[in-house]
Coordinates of C-alpha atoms in Angstrom, one line a residue:
M1 CA 132.3 -15.2 -36.6
K2 CA 129.4 -15.1 -39.1
N3 CA 129.2 -18.8 -39.2
L4 CA 129.0 -19.1 -35.2
F5 CA 126.1 -16.3 -35.5
I6 CA 124.4 -18.5 -38.2
L7 CA 124.7 -21.6 -35.8
A8 CA 123.7 -19.4 -32.6
L9 CA 120.8 -18.0 -34.2
S10 CA 119.9 -21.5 -35.6
I11 CA 119.9 -23.2 -32.0
L12 CA 117.9 -20.0 -30.5
I13 CA 115.0 -21.1 -33.6
L14 CA 115.2 -24.4 -33.1
S15 CA 114.7 -24.5 -29.1
C16 CA 111.8 -21.4 -29.9
S17 CA 110.4 -24.2 -32.3
E18 CA 110.8 -27.2 -29.7
K19 CA 109.2 -24.7 -27.0
Q20 CA 106.5 -24.3 -29.2
N21 CA 105.9 -27.6 -30.1
Q22 CA 105.8 -28.5 -26.4
T23 CA 103.2 -25.7 -25.7
S24 CA 100.9 -26.5 -28.7
E25 CA 101.0 -30.4 -27.2
E26 CA 100.4 -29.5 -23.8
S27 CA 97.4 -27.3 -24.7
Q28 CA 96.1 -30.3 -27.0
V29 CA 96.5 -32.5 -24.2
E30 CA 94.7 -30.0 -21.4
K31 CA 92.0 -29.8 -24.4
L32 CA 91.2 -33.2 -25.0
K33 CA 91.4 -33.8 -21.1
Q34 CA 88.4 -31.1 -20.5
K35 CA 86.6 -33.0 -23.6
I36 CA 86.6 -36.3 -21.6
A37 CA 86.1 -34.6 -18.7
K38 CA 82.7 -33.7 -19.4
F39 CA 81.2 -37.5 -19.4
V40 CA 81.8 -38.7 -15.3
P41 CA 82.1 -42.4 -15.3
V42 CA 79.6 -44.5 -13.6
E43 CA 79.5 -48.1 -13.2
I44 CA 76.6 -49.6 -15.1
T45 CA 75.2 -53.1 -12.8
Y46 CA 72.8 -55.6 -12.8
D47 CA 71.6 -58.4 -10.8
E48 CA 72.6 -61.1 -12.3
N49 CA 70.3 -63.4 -9.3
L50 CA 67.3 -62.3 -11.6
L51 CA 68.7 -64.5 -13.9
S52 CA 68.6 -68.8 -14.6
D53 CA 71.4 -70.1 -15.6
R54 CA 70.9 -70.8 -19.2
E55 CA 69.6 -66.9 -18.7
K56 CA 73.0 -66.1 -18.1
V57 CA 73.8 -67.8 -21.9
V58 CA 71.6 -65.8 -23.2
L59 CA 73.0 -62.4 -21.9
E60 CA 76.4 -63.4 -23.1
K61 CA 75.8 -64.4 -26.3
L62 CA 73.3 -61.2 -26.9
Y63 CA 76.7 -59.0 -25.1
Q64 CA 78.7 -60.7 -27.8
A65 CA 76.2 -59.9 -30.6
S66 CA 76.3 -56.2 -29.7
K67 CA 79.9 -56.1 -29.3
L68 CA 80.0 -56.6 -33.4
I69 CA 77.0 -53.7 -33.3
D70 CA 79.6 -51.3 -32.0
T71 CA 81.8 -52.1 -35.3
I72 CA 79.1 -51.7 -37.5
F73 CA 78.2 -48.3 -36.5
L74 CA 81.8 -47.3 -36.2
D75 CA 81.5 -47.6 -40.1
Q76 CA 78.2 -45.9 -40.5
V77 CA 79.6 -42.9 -39.0
Y78 CA 82.3 -42.3 -40.9
S79 CA 84.3 -43.9 -43.8
K80 CA 87.8 -43.4 -42.2
N81 CA 86.8 -44.4 -38.5
Y82 CA 88.6 -47.8 -38.6
E83 CA 91.8 -46.2 -40.5
I84 CA 92.0 -43.5 -37.7
K85 CA 91.8 -45.6 -34.7
N86 CA 93.9 -48.3 -36.1
E87 CA 96.5 -45.4 -36.1
L88 CA 95.8 -44.3 -33.1
M89 CA 96.2 -47.5 -31.3
K90 CA 99.3 -47.5 -32.4
K91 CA 100.6 -44.7 -30.8
T92 CA 101.9 -44.3 -27.1
D93 CA 102.4 -40.4 -26.8
E94 CA 99.6 -39.1 -24.3
A95 CA 97.8 -36.7 -27.0
S96 CA 97.1 -40.1 -29.0
K97 CA 95.7 -41.8 -26.1
L98 CA 93.8 -38.9 -25.5
Q99 CA 92.1 -39.0 -28.4
L100 CA 91.3 -42.4 -28.6
E101 CA 89.5 -42.4 -25.2
L102 CA 87.7 -39.4 -26.3
F103 CA 87.3 -41.3 -30.1
N104 CA 85.4 -44.3 -28.2
I105 CA 83.4 -42.3 -26.7
M106 CA 82.3 -40.2 -29.8
F107 CA 82.7 -43.4 -32.4
G108 CA 84.3 -40.9 -34.6
P109 CA 86.8 -37.9 -34.4
F110 CA 83.9 -35.8 -34.3
D111 CA 82.9 -33.9 -31.0
R112 CA 79.0 -34.8 -30.4
L113 CA 78.6 -31.8 -28.2
E114 CA 80.3 -29.3 -30.6
D115 CA 78.5 -30.0 -33.4
D116 CA 80.6 -32.5 -34.7
E117 CA 83.7 -30.1 -34.7
P118 CA 86.8 -32.6 -35.6
F119 CA 88.6 -32.8 -32.7
I120 CA 91.2 -35.6 -34.8
G121 CA 92.6 -33.5 -38.0
T122 CA 90.8 -30.7 -39.8
E123 CA 87.9 -32.6 -42.1
K124 CA 84.9 -31.8 -41.1
K125 CA 82.3 -34.7 -40.8
P126 CA 79.8 -35.5 -43.8
I127 CA 76.3 -34.4 -43.3
G128 CA 74.9 -37.8 -44.5
A129 CA 77.6 -39.9 -42.2
N130 CA 79.0 -43.3 -44.3
F131 CA 75.3 -43.8 -46.0
Y132 CA 75.9 -41.9 -48.9
P133 CA 79.0 -40.9 -51.1
E134 CA 80.9 -38.0 -49.6
D135 CA 80.6 -36.1 -52.5
M136 CA 77.0 -36.9 -53.3
T137 CA 74.9 -33.6 -53.4
K138 CA 71.0 -33.5 -52.1
E139 CA 70.5 -32.7 -55.9
E140 CA 71.8 -35.7 -57.3
F141 CA 70.3 -38.0 -55.0
E142 CA 67.1 -36.5 -55.7
N143 CA 67.5 -36.2 -59.1
R144 CA 68.3 -40.1 -59.1
I145 CA 65.1 -41.1 -58.1
K146 CA 63.2 -38.4 -60.4
Q147 CA 65.0 -40.4 -63.2
N148 CA 64.1 -43.6 -61.9
P149 CA 61.1 -43.1 -60.2
K150 CA 60.7 -47.5 -59.4
D151 CA 63.8 -47.0 -57.2
E152 CA 62.3 -44.6 -55.0
K153 CA 62.0 -47.3 -52.1
L154 CA 65.1 -48.9 -52.5
F155 CA 67.4 -45.4 -52.3
T156 CA 64.6 -43.8 -49.5
S157 CA 64.6 -47.5 -47.4
E158 CA 66.1 -47.1 -43.9
F159 CA 68.0 -50.1 -44.7
T160 CA 70.2 -49.5 -48.0
V161 CA 73.5 -47.7 -47.8
I162 CA 73.8 -45.4 -51.1
R163 CA 77.3 -45.9 -53.1
K164 CA 78.4 -44.9 -56.3
Q165 CA 79.4 -47.5 -59.1
N166 CA 80.6 -46.5 -62.6
G167 CA 79.8 -42.9 -61.9
K168 CA 76.2 -44.1 -61.2
L169 CA 74.2 -43.6 -57.7
V170 CA 73.1 -47.7 -56.4
A171 CA 71.5 -48.8 -53.1
I172 CA 72.8 -51.8 -51.5
P173 CA 70.8 -53.7 -49.4
Y174 CA 72.1 -53.8 -45.3
S175 CA 72.2 -57.4 -44.8
E176 CA 74.7 -57.3 -48.4
Y177 CA 76.5 -54.4 -47.4
Y178 CA 77.2 -55.7 -43.8
K179 CA 77.0 -59.5 -45.0
E180 CA 80.2 -60.7 -42.8
P181 CA 79.5 -59.0 -39.1
L182 CA 75.6 -59.1 -40.0
T183 CA 76.1 -62.8 -40.2
K184 CA 78.3 -63.5 -37.0
I185 CA 75.2 -61.9 -35.1
S186 CA 72.7 -63.8 -36.9
N187 CA 74.6 -66.8 -35.6
L188 CA 74.9 -65.4 -32.3
L189 CA 71.5 -65.0 -31.5
K190 CA 70.3 -68.3 -32.9
E191 CA 72.7 -69.9 -30.3
A192 CA 71.5 -67.4 -27.4
A193 CA 67.7 -68.9 -28.7
E194 CA 68.7 -72.3 -27.9
Y195 CA 68.9 -71.0 -24.8
A196 CA 66.1 -69.3 -24.3
D197 CA 63.2 -70.8 -22.3
N198 CA 60.9 -68.5 -22.4
P199 CA 58.9 -68.8 -26.1
S200 CA 58.3 -65.1 -26.9
L201 CA 62.3 -64.4 -26.7
K202 CA 62.8 -67.4 -28.6
K203 CA 60.7 -66.4 -31.1
Y204 CA 61.9 -63.0 -31.2
L205 CA 65.7 -64.0 -31.3
L206 CA 65.3 -66.6 -34.3
S207 CA 63.3 -63.5 -36.1
R208 CA 65.7 -61.3 -36.1
A209 CA 68.6 -63.3 -36.8
E210 CA 66.7 -63.8 -40.1
A211 CA 66.1 -60.4 -40.9
F212 CA 69.8 -59.3 -40.7
L213 CA 70.4 -62.1 -43.3
S214 CA 66.9 -60.7 -45.4
N215 CA 66.9 -57.4 -44.6
D216 CA 63.0 -57.2 -43.9
Y217 CA 62.4 -56.3 -40.2
Y218 CA 59.3 -56.1 -40.4
Q219 CA 58.1 -59.5 -38.6
S220 CA 61.0 -60.0 -36.1
D221 CA 59.9 -56.4 -35.2
M222 CA 55.7 -57.4 -34.7
D223 CA 57.8 -60.6 -32.3
W224 CA 59.4 -58.1 -30.4
M225 CA 56.0 -56.1 -29.6
D226 CA 54.4 -59.8 -28.6
L227 CA 57.6 -60.4 -25.8
K228 CA 55.9 -61.4 -22.2
D229 CA 56.7 -63.3 -18.7
H230 CA 60.6 -62.3 -19.9
S231 CA 63.2 -61.7 -17.8
I232 CA 65.4 -60.0 -20.7
E233 CA 64.8 -57.1 -22.7
V234 CA 66.7 -57.1 -25.9
V235 CA 66.6 -55.0 -28.8
I236 CA 69.0 -55.2 -31.6
G237 CA 69.3 -54.0 -35.2
P238 CA 69.3 -50.6 -37.2
Y239 CA 66.8 -48.7 -36.0
E240 CA 67.4 -44.5 -35.2
V241 CA 68.1 -42.2 -38.0
Y242 CA 69.6 -39.5 -36.5
E243 CA 73.2 -40.0 -37.6
D244 CA 72.0 -39.5 -41.2
G245 CA 71.6 -35.5 -41.3
L246 CA 71.1 -35.2 -45.2
F247 CA 68.1 -36.8 -45.0
N248 CA 67.3 -38.5 -42.1
Y249 CA 66.4 -41.7 -43.9
K250 CA 68.7 -44.1 -42.7
A251 CA 68.6 -46.1 -40.0
S252 CA 71.9 -47.1 -37.3
F253 CA 72.4 -49.9 -36.0
E254 CA 72.3 -50.6 -32.0
S255 CA 71.8 -52.6 -29.3
F256 CA 69.8 -52.4 -25.5
V257 CA 70.6 -55.5 -23.4
T258 CA 68.3 -55.0 -20.6
I259 CA 67.0 -56.9 -17.4
K260 CA 63.6 -56.3 -16.7
D261 CA 62.5 -55.2 -13.6
P262 CA 58.8 -56.4 -13.1
V263 CA 58.1 -55.0 -9.9
E264 CA 58.2 -51.3 -11.6
S265 CA 56.8 -52.7 -14.8
K266 CA 53.9 -53.5 -13.0
K267 CA 52.9 -50.4 -11.4
L268 CA 53.3 -48.3 -14.8
E269 CA 50.5 -50.6 -16.7
V270 CA 48.1 -48.2 -16.0
F271 CA 49.7 -45.9 -18.6
A272 CA 48.9 -48.0 -21.6
K273 CA 44.7 -47.5 -21.3
Y274 CA 45.0 -44.2 -21.9
L275 CA 46.5 -43.8 -24.8
N276 CA 43.1 -43.1 -26.8
D277 CA 42.3 -40.4 -25.0
I278 CA 45.8 -38.7 -24.9
E279 CA 45.7 -39.0 -28.5
K280 CA 41.6 -37.2 -28.1
N281 CA 43.2 -34.8 -26.1
L282 CA 45.8 -33.5 -28.2
P283 CA 45.8 -29.9 -29.3
L284 CA 45.6 -30.5 -33.0
D285 CA 42.6 -30.8 -35.4
D286 CA 40.7 -33.7 -35.1
K287 CA 41.0 -34.3 -39.1
H288 CA 44.8 -34.9 -38.2
K289 CA 44.5 -37.1 -35.0
N290 CA 45.5 -40.5 -35.3
Y291 CA 43.6 -43.3 -33.7
K292 CA 44.9 -45.9 -36.3
R293 CA 48.2 -46.8 -34.4
G294 CA 47.4 -50.2 -32.5
S295 CA 47.2 -49.3 -29.1
E296 CA 49.0 -52.2 -26.6
S297 CA 51.5 -49.8 -26.3
P298 CA 53.3 -52.0 -23.4
I299 CA 55.4 -50.1 -20.6
V300 CA 58.8 -51.6 -19.0
V301 CA 61.1 -50.6 -16.6
A302 CA 64.2 -52.2 -17.3
N303 CA 68.3 -51.9 -15.9
E304 CA 70.7 -51.5 -18.6
V305 CA 73.5 -54.3 -18.8
F306 CA 75.1 -53.2 -21.9
T307 CA 74.8 -51.0 -24.9
A308 CA 76.1 -50.8 -28.3
G309 CA 76.4 -48.9 -31.1
D310 CA 74.3 -45.6 -32.1
T311 CA 73.0 -45.4 -28.5
K312 CA 75.9 -45.4 -26.8
A313 CA 77.9 -42.9 -29.1
G314 CA 78.2 -39.8 -26.9
V315 CA 74.9 -39.2 -24.8
Q316 CA 73.2 -41.9 -23.1
T317 CA 69.7 -43.0 -23.6
L318 CA 67.6 -42.7 -21.0
A319 CA 65.0 -44.3 -22.9
F320 CA 63.7 -45.9 -25.8
N321 CA 60.0 -46.3 -27.9
L322 CA 60.6 -48.6 -30.7
P323 CA 59.7 -49.4 -33.1
N324 CA 59.9 -46.8 -35.4
D325 CA 58.2 -48.9 -38.6
E326 CA 54.7 -47.3 -39.3
R327 CA 53.6 -50.4 -40.2
V328 CA 53.9 -52.2 -36.8
R329 CA 53.3 -49.1 -34.9
Q330 CA 49.7 -49.0 -37.0
A331 CA 48.7 -52.6 -35.8
K332 CA 50.6 -53.1 -32.5
G333 CA 51.5 -49.8 -31.5
S334 CA 55.0 -49.0 -29.6
K335 CA 57.4 -50.3 -26.6
K336 CA 58.1 -48.0 -24.2
V337 CA 61.1 -49.3 -22.2
M338 CA 62.6 -46.6 -19.2
L339 CA 66.1 -47.7 -18.1
K340 CA 65.9 -47.1 -14.4
N341 CA 69.6 -47.3 -13.6
V342 CA 70.5 -44.7 -16.2
H343 CA 67.6 -42.4 -14.9
E344 CA 68.8 -42.6 -11.3
A345 CA 72.6 -42.0 -12.3
K346 CA 71.9 -39.0 -14.2
F347 CA 69.4 -37.1 -11.9
E348 CA 72.2 -37.2 -9.5
K349 CA 75.2 -36.7 -11.7
L350 CA 73.4 -34.0 -13.9
L351 CA 70.3 -32.7 -13.2
K352 CA 70.6 -31.9 -9.4
P353 CA 73.9 -30.5 -10.0
I354 CA 72.5 -28.2 -13.1
S355 CA 69.0 -27.1 -11.4
E356 CA 71.5 -25.5 -8.3
L357 CA 73.3 -23.2 -11.2
V358 CA 70.3 -22.6 -13.4
L359 CA 67.5 -22.1 -11.5
E360 CA 65.9 -19.5 -9.3
P361 CA 66.5 -20.7 -5.1
E362 CA 62.9 -20.9 -4.7
L363 CA 62.3 -23.5 -7.5
L364 CA 65.1 -26.6 -6.4
K365 CA 61.9 -28.2 -4.3
Y366 CA 60.3 -29.1 -7.9
V367 CA 63.2 -30.8 -8.6
T368 CA 62.1 -34.5 -8.2
F369 CA 63.3 -37.8 -9.6
D370 CA 59.6 -39.0 -9.8
A371 CA 59.0 -35.4 -12.2
F372 CA 62.2 -36.4 -14.4
F373 CA 61.4 -40.3 -14.9
N374 CA 57.4 -39.5 -15.3
H375 CA 58.6 -37.1 -18.4
T376 CA 61.0 -39.4 -20.1
L377 CA 58.1 -41.9 -19.3
M378 CA 55.6 -39.5 -20.8
H379 CA 58.0 -38.1 -23.7
E380 CA 58.6 -42.2 -25.2
M381 CA 54.6 -42.3 -24.9
S382 CA 54.3 -39.1 -26.6
H383 CA 56.3 -40.6 -30.1
G384 CA 53.3 -43.0 -30.1
V385 CA 50.8 -40.5 -30.3
G386 CA 50.2 -37.8 -33.2
P387 CA 50.3 -37.9 -37.1
G388 CA 52.4 -40.9 -38.4
F389 CA 50.9 -41.9 -41.9
I390 CA 49.3 -38.6 -43.4
K391 CA 48.2 -37.2 -47.2
V392 CA 49.9 -34.8 -48.8
N393 CA 48.3 -32.9 -51.6
G394 CA 46.3 -36.7 -52.0
R395 CA 49.1 -38.7 -51.6
D396 CA 50.0 -41.0 -48.9
T397 CA 53.3 -40.7 -47.2
E398 CA 54.7 -40.5 -43.9
V399 CA 55.8 -37.4 -41.8
K400 CA 59.6 -38.5 -41.5
K401 CA 59.3 -38.6 -45.4
E402 CA 58.4 -35.5 -45.8
L403 CA 60.0 -33.7 -43.1
K404 CA 63.6 -35.0 -44.3
E405 CA 66.4 -34.3 -42.1
T406 CA 64.4 -31.8 -40.2
Y407 CA 62.3 -34.3 -38.7
S408 CA 64.2 -35.9 -35.7
T409 CA 64.5 -32.6 -34.5
I410 CA 60.8 -31.5 -34.6
E411 CA 60.3 -35.2 -33.7
E412 CA 62.2 -34.7 -30.4
C413 CA 60.6 -31.1 -29.9
K414 CA 57.1 -33.1 -30.0
A415 CA 57.6 -35.6 -27.1
D416 CA 59.1 -33.3 -25.0
I417 CA 56.3 -30.7 -25.4
L418 CA 53.6 -33.4 -25.0
G419 CA 55.9 -35.0 -22.5
M420 CA 54.8 -32.2 -20.3
Y421 CA 51.4 -31.6 -22.4
N422 CA 50.4 -35.2 -21.1
N423 CA 51.7 -35.2 -17.9
I424 CA 49.4 -32.5 -17.1
F425 CA 46.8 -34.8 -18.6
M426 CA 47.8 -37.4 -16.5
I427 CA 47.3 -34.8 -13.2
E428 CA 43.6 -34.4 -14.6
K429 CA 43.0 -37.8 -14.7
G430 CA 44.1 -38.2 -11.3
V431 CA 47.1 -40.7 -12.5
Y432 CA 49.2 -38.1 -10.5
P433 CA 48.3 -35.9 -7.7
K434 CA 47.7 -32.3 -8.0
E435 CA 50.8 -30.8 -6.6
M436 CA 53.2 -32.7 -9.2
E437 CA 52.3 -29.9 -11.2
K438 CA 55.0 -27.8 -10.7
Q439 CA 57.2 -30.7 -10.2
V440 CA 56.4 -31.2 -13.8
W441 CA 57.3 -27.7 -15.0
V442 CA 60.5 -27.0 -13.5
T443 CA 61.9 -30.0 -13.2
F444 CA 61.6 -30.2 -17.3
L445 CA 63.2 -26.7 -17.3
A446 CA 66.5 -28.1 -15.5
G447 CA 66.3 -31.0 -17.9
A448 CA 66.3 -28.7 -21.0
F449 CA 70.0 -27.5 -20.0
R450 CA 71.0 -30.8 -19.7
S451 CA 69.5 -31.7 -22.9
M452 CA 71.0 -28.3 -24.8
R453 CA 74.4 -29.3 -23.6
F454 CA 74.4 -31.9 -25.9
G455 CA 74.5 -29.3 -28.8
I456 CA 72.4 -27.6 -30.3
G457 CA 72.4 -29.1 -33.7
E458 CA 71.8 -32.6 -31.9
A459 CA 68.5 -33.2 -32.7
H460 CA 67.2 -33.3 -28.4
G461 CA 69.2 -30.3 -28.2
G462 CA 67.9 -28.7 -31.3
G463 CA 64.2 -29.4 -30.0
N464 CA 65.0 -27.9 -26.3
A465 CA 66.1 -24.8 -27.5
I466 CA 63.0 -24.1 -29.8
I467 CA 61.0 -25.4 -26.2
Y468 CA 63.0 -23.0 -24.1
N469 CA 63.6 -19.9 -26.5
Y470 CA 59.6 -20.3 -27.8
L471 CA 58.3 -20.1 -23.8
L472 CA 60.7 -17.2 -22.9
E473 CA 58.8 -15.3 -25.9
K474 CA 55.6 -15.9 -24.2
G475 CA 56.8 -15.0 -21.4
A476 CA 56.4 -18.7 -19.9
Y477 CA 59.9 -18.9 -18.9
I478 CA 61.4 -15.8 -17.2
Y479 CA 65.3 -15.0 -17.1
N480 CA 66.8 -13.0 -14.8
D481 CA 69.7 -11.3 -15.9
K482 CA 71.0 -9.8 -13.1
D483 CA 71.6 -13.5 -10.9
Q484 CA 71.6 -15.4 -14.2
K485 CA 69.1 -17.5 -13.2
V486 CA 65.7 -18.6 -14.7
S487 CA 62.2 -19.6 -13.0
V488 CA 58.6 -20.5 -14.8
N489 CA 55.4 -18.4 -14.7
F490 CA 52.9 -20.9 -13.7
E491 CA 50.3 -18.7 -15.2
K492 CA 51.4 -18.4 -18.6
I493 CA 53.3 -21.8 -19.1
Y494 CA 50.6 -24.1 -19.9
P495 CA 48.6 -22.0 -22.8
A496 CA 51.7 -20.9 -24.3
L497 CA 53.0 -24.6 -24.1
K498 CA 49.9 -25.8 -26.1
E499 CA 50.2 -23.2 -28.4
L500 CA 53.9 -24.6 -29.4
C501 CA 51.8 -28.0 -29.3
N502 CA 49.5 -26.9 -31.7
L503 CA 52.1 -25.2 -34.2
I504 CA 54.6 -28.8 -34.4
L505 CA 52.0 -31.2 -34.3
T506 CA 50.4 -29.3 -37.3
I507 CA 53.7 -29.1 -39.1
Q508 CA 53.9 -32.8 -38.6
A509 CA 50.2 -33.3 -39.8
E510 CA 50.7 -31.1 -42.6
G511 CA 54.2 -32.7 -43.7
N512 CA 55.9 -29.0 -43.6
Y513 CA 58.8 -29.1 -44.8
Q514 CA 59.2 -25.8 -44.9
G515 CA 57.4 -24.5 -41.8
A516 CA 59.8 -27.3 -40.1
K517 CA 62.7 -25.9 -41.0
D518 CA 61.4 -21.9 -40.7
L519 CA 61.0 -23.1 -36.8
I520 CA 64.5 -24.6 -36.4
A521 CA 66.1 -21.8 -38.1
K522 CA 64.5 -19.0 -35.7
Y523 CA 64.3 -21.4 -32.4
A524 CA 66.8 -24.1 -32.3
V525 CA 69.8 -21.2 -31.9
S526 CA 71.7 -20.4 -29.0
S527 CA 70.0 -17.4 -27.4
P528 CA 71.8 -15.1 -25.4
S529 CA 70.2 -16.5 -21.9
I530 CA 71.2 -20.1 -23.5
E531 CA 74.8 -19.2 -23.9
T532 CA 75.4 -17.4 -20.6
L533 CA 73.5 -20.3 -18.6
R534 CA 75.3 -23.0 -20.7
K535 CA 78.8 -21.2 -19.8
K536 CA 78.2 -21.5 -16.1
L537 CA 77.5 -25.1 -16.5
E538 CA 80.8 -25.6 -18.1
S539 CA 82.3 -27.2 -14.6
L540 CA 79.8 -29.8 -14.5
P541 CA 80.2 -32.7 -16.4
V542 CA 77.8 -33.3 -19.8
D543 CA 76.7 -36.6 -19.3
I544 CA 77.8 -40.1 -17.9
K545 CA 80.2 -42.6 -19.3
P546 CA 78.9 -46.0 -18.6
V547 CA 81.6 -48.7 -17.0
F548 CA 79.6 -51.9 -17.9
E549 CA 80.1 -54.9 -15.2
I550 CA 79.4 -57.2 -17.5
E551 CA 82.6 -56.2 -19.7
Q552 CA 84.7 -56.8 -16.8
K553 CA 83.0 -60.0 -16.0
L554 CA 82.9 -61.7 -19.3
K555 CA 86.8 -59.9 -20.9

C-alpha cells in the first residue's frame, strides 16, 4: 500500500512538473511573440529601372559585401553570438525559432528596446560589447595608457580591438583582427569598381577596398565626400561608436546601399549654403563656434535598397550624417543622406498612431510628413555644426574623446534640439513658410515618444528623454494627467529650447565630462509622464522590420 501511495505521489508530482514546464514554455513563446510584434514588417523596394545593366552588377556586388558586414558586426556585439546562433539554428521547437528570429533583429541575445536585457540565458551584455576583454575594467584600460602614453592613439583608435595577450592589454587593428572577411569585402568592392562607369564612384570603391586592408579610412572618406553625378549612393565601413558603451571609442561596421533620388536631392541643395549662418546663429559663446569645418556639406535624398551591420540592429536609421572623422569634416564638411522610403514607412506605421495616443486632439493637425522629414534633415545637418576639435586646459582634443561614454547621448540630444532650433531659423530666413513653426514643435514632440520607445539607455532615446524632461520642467511641454495627453506651450517652447541648446553646446565646447554625466543622470530618465505615455503605446509597434526586396531577388 505504501509503495502504491509513493507511486501515485510520484506520478502526481511528475504531472504537475510537466504542466509547469508546459506553462513556462507557453509563457516564453508568448513573450517572444510580443517582442517580435514590436517590429512591423515593411517591404523595402527599389526601382532598378533607374540603373543601367552595369550598375545593377555594382548593386549586386555591394549587396554581397554588405552581407559580410553583417557577420563582422555580429562578432563585434558579443563574443558568444556565433555560438548562440549556431545552437538556435539546430533546434526546431517554436521557442527556439522565435528566439532566432528576435536574435536576428537584435544582432544578439539582448533586447535593444529594454536596455539590453537578455532574452536568451541570463548573462548581461558586456558594456564594452566585444571590443574589449569582458573582464577588463575602465581603470585597467586607462592605467595601461598612463603607463604607456605612446600607445594612447592606438588604444583609443576607432579601428582597433583590445585584447589580452600574456596578461597584458594589446590593441589589434581591425584590418588584422577581421582580416578574412575584410579581404573578401575588399575584393567585392574591387569587382564592383570594374562595372562602375561613374569615375567618382569607381574611385571611392577602390580606395575603400584598400582601406579595409590598410586600416586607414581617411582617403576613402574624402573620396566618398567627392561622389557626384552618381546613381548609387553607398557607404560601407566602421563608423558609429554607440555599441561601445565603455568609452564610445570603437566604431561598428555598417553599410548603406541606396539609389539616389535626383529630383528630391536637387530640392535640398538650398540648405547647404546656410551652414555658416547656422553656425553663427548657434546659442553659444562666440569663442566656441566652429567655422573651420568644411562647408561643402552635400545633401542627398535616396531610397534604401539594403543595409547591414550596426544600422540594421534593432531600430532602423532614418538618415545618416557621415563621415565622423573630424579631419574630413574640417576639410570638406559632412554628407547628409536622407532615406525617403524609410521616412514614409515610419511616418505611416509609427508616428501617426503615436500622435493620436499622446497628443491633445487639437494638435494632431500639426503632425505632418514635411515637418518629420525636415526635422531629420536638420538633425543630420546639426551633427555637422558646433564643437568638434576643442581645447581643454590648453590641450588639443576632440569632444568625443572628452565626453567618453556620454558622447553618443549628448551628441544625439544636440542634433535633435538644434534640429528644431535651426528649422525655426530656416523659417526666419524664408526657406520654410511661417505656418510650419507649430508643425516643427508638435511633430518633434510626437517623434520624441517614437525615439524614447527605443529605450532610455539607447543614445537617441536617452537624448529625447533629456529634451522632454527639461522642456516639461520649464513649462514648454504640458502634461495633462487626467486624460494622459501632452501639449506644447507655444510661448515658452523657443526660449526653453534655446537655453537647453546653450547648455548642451557648452558642455561639448568645454569637454565637460562631469557636466554631461550630471545632465544625463538628471534628465535621461523615465519620468512619471514618460512612463505613463510609454505604457499607452505598448500596443503599437516600436519600429519597422525591413523586408528587403533585393534579398528576394538575389536569393
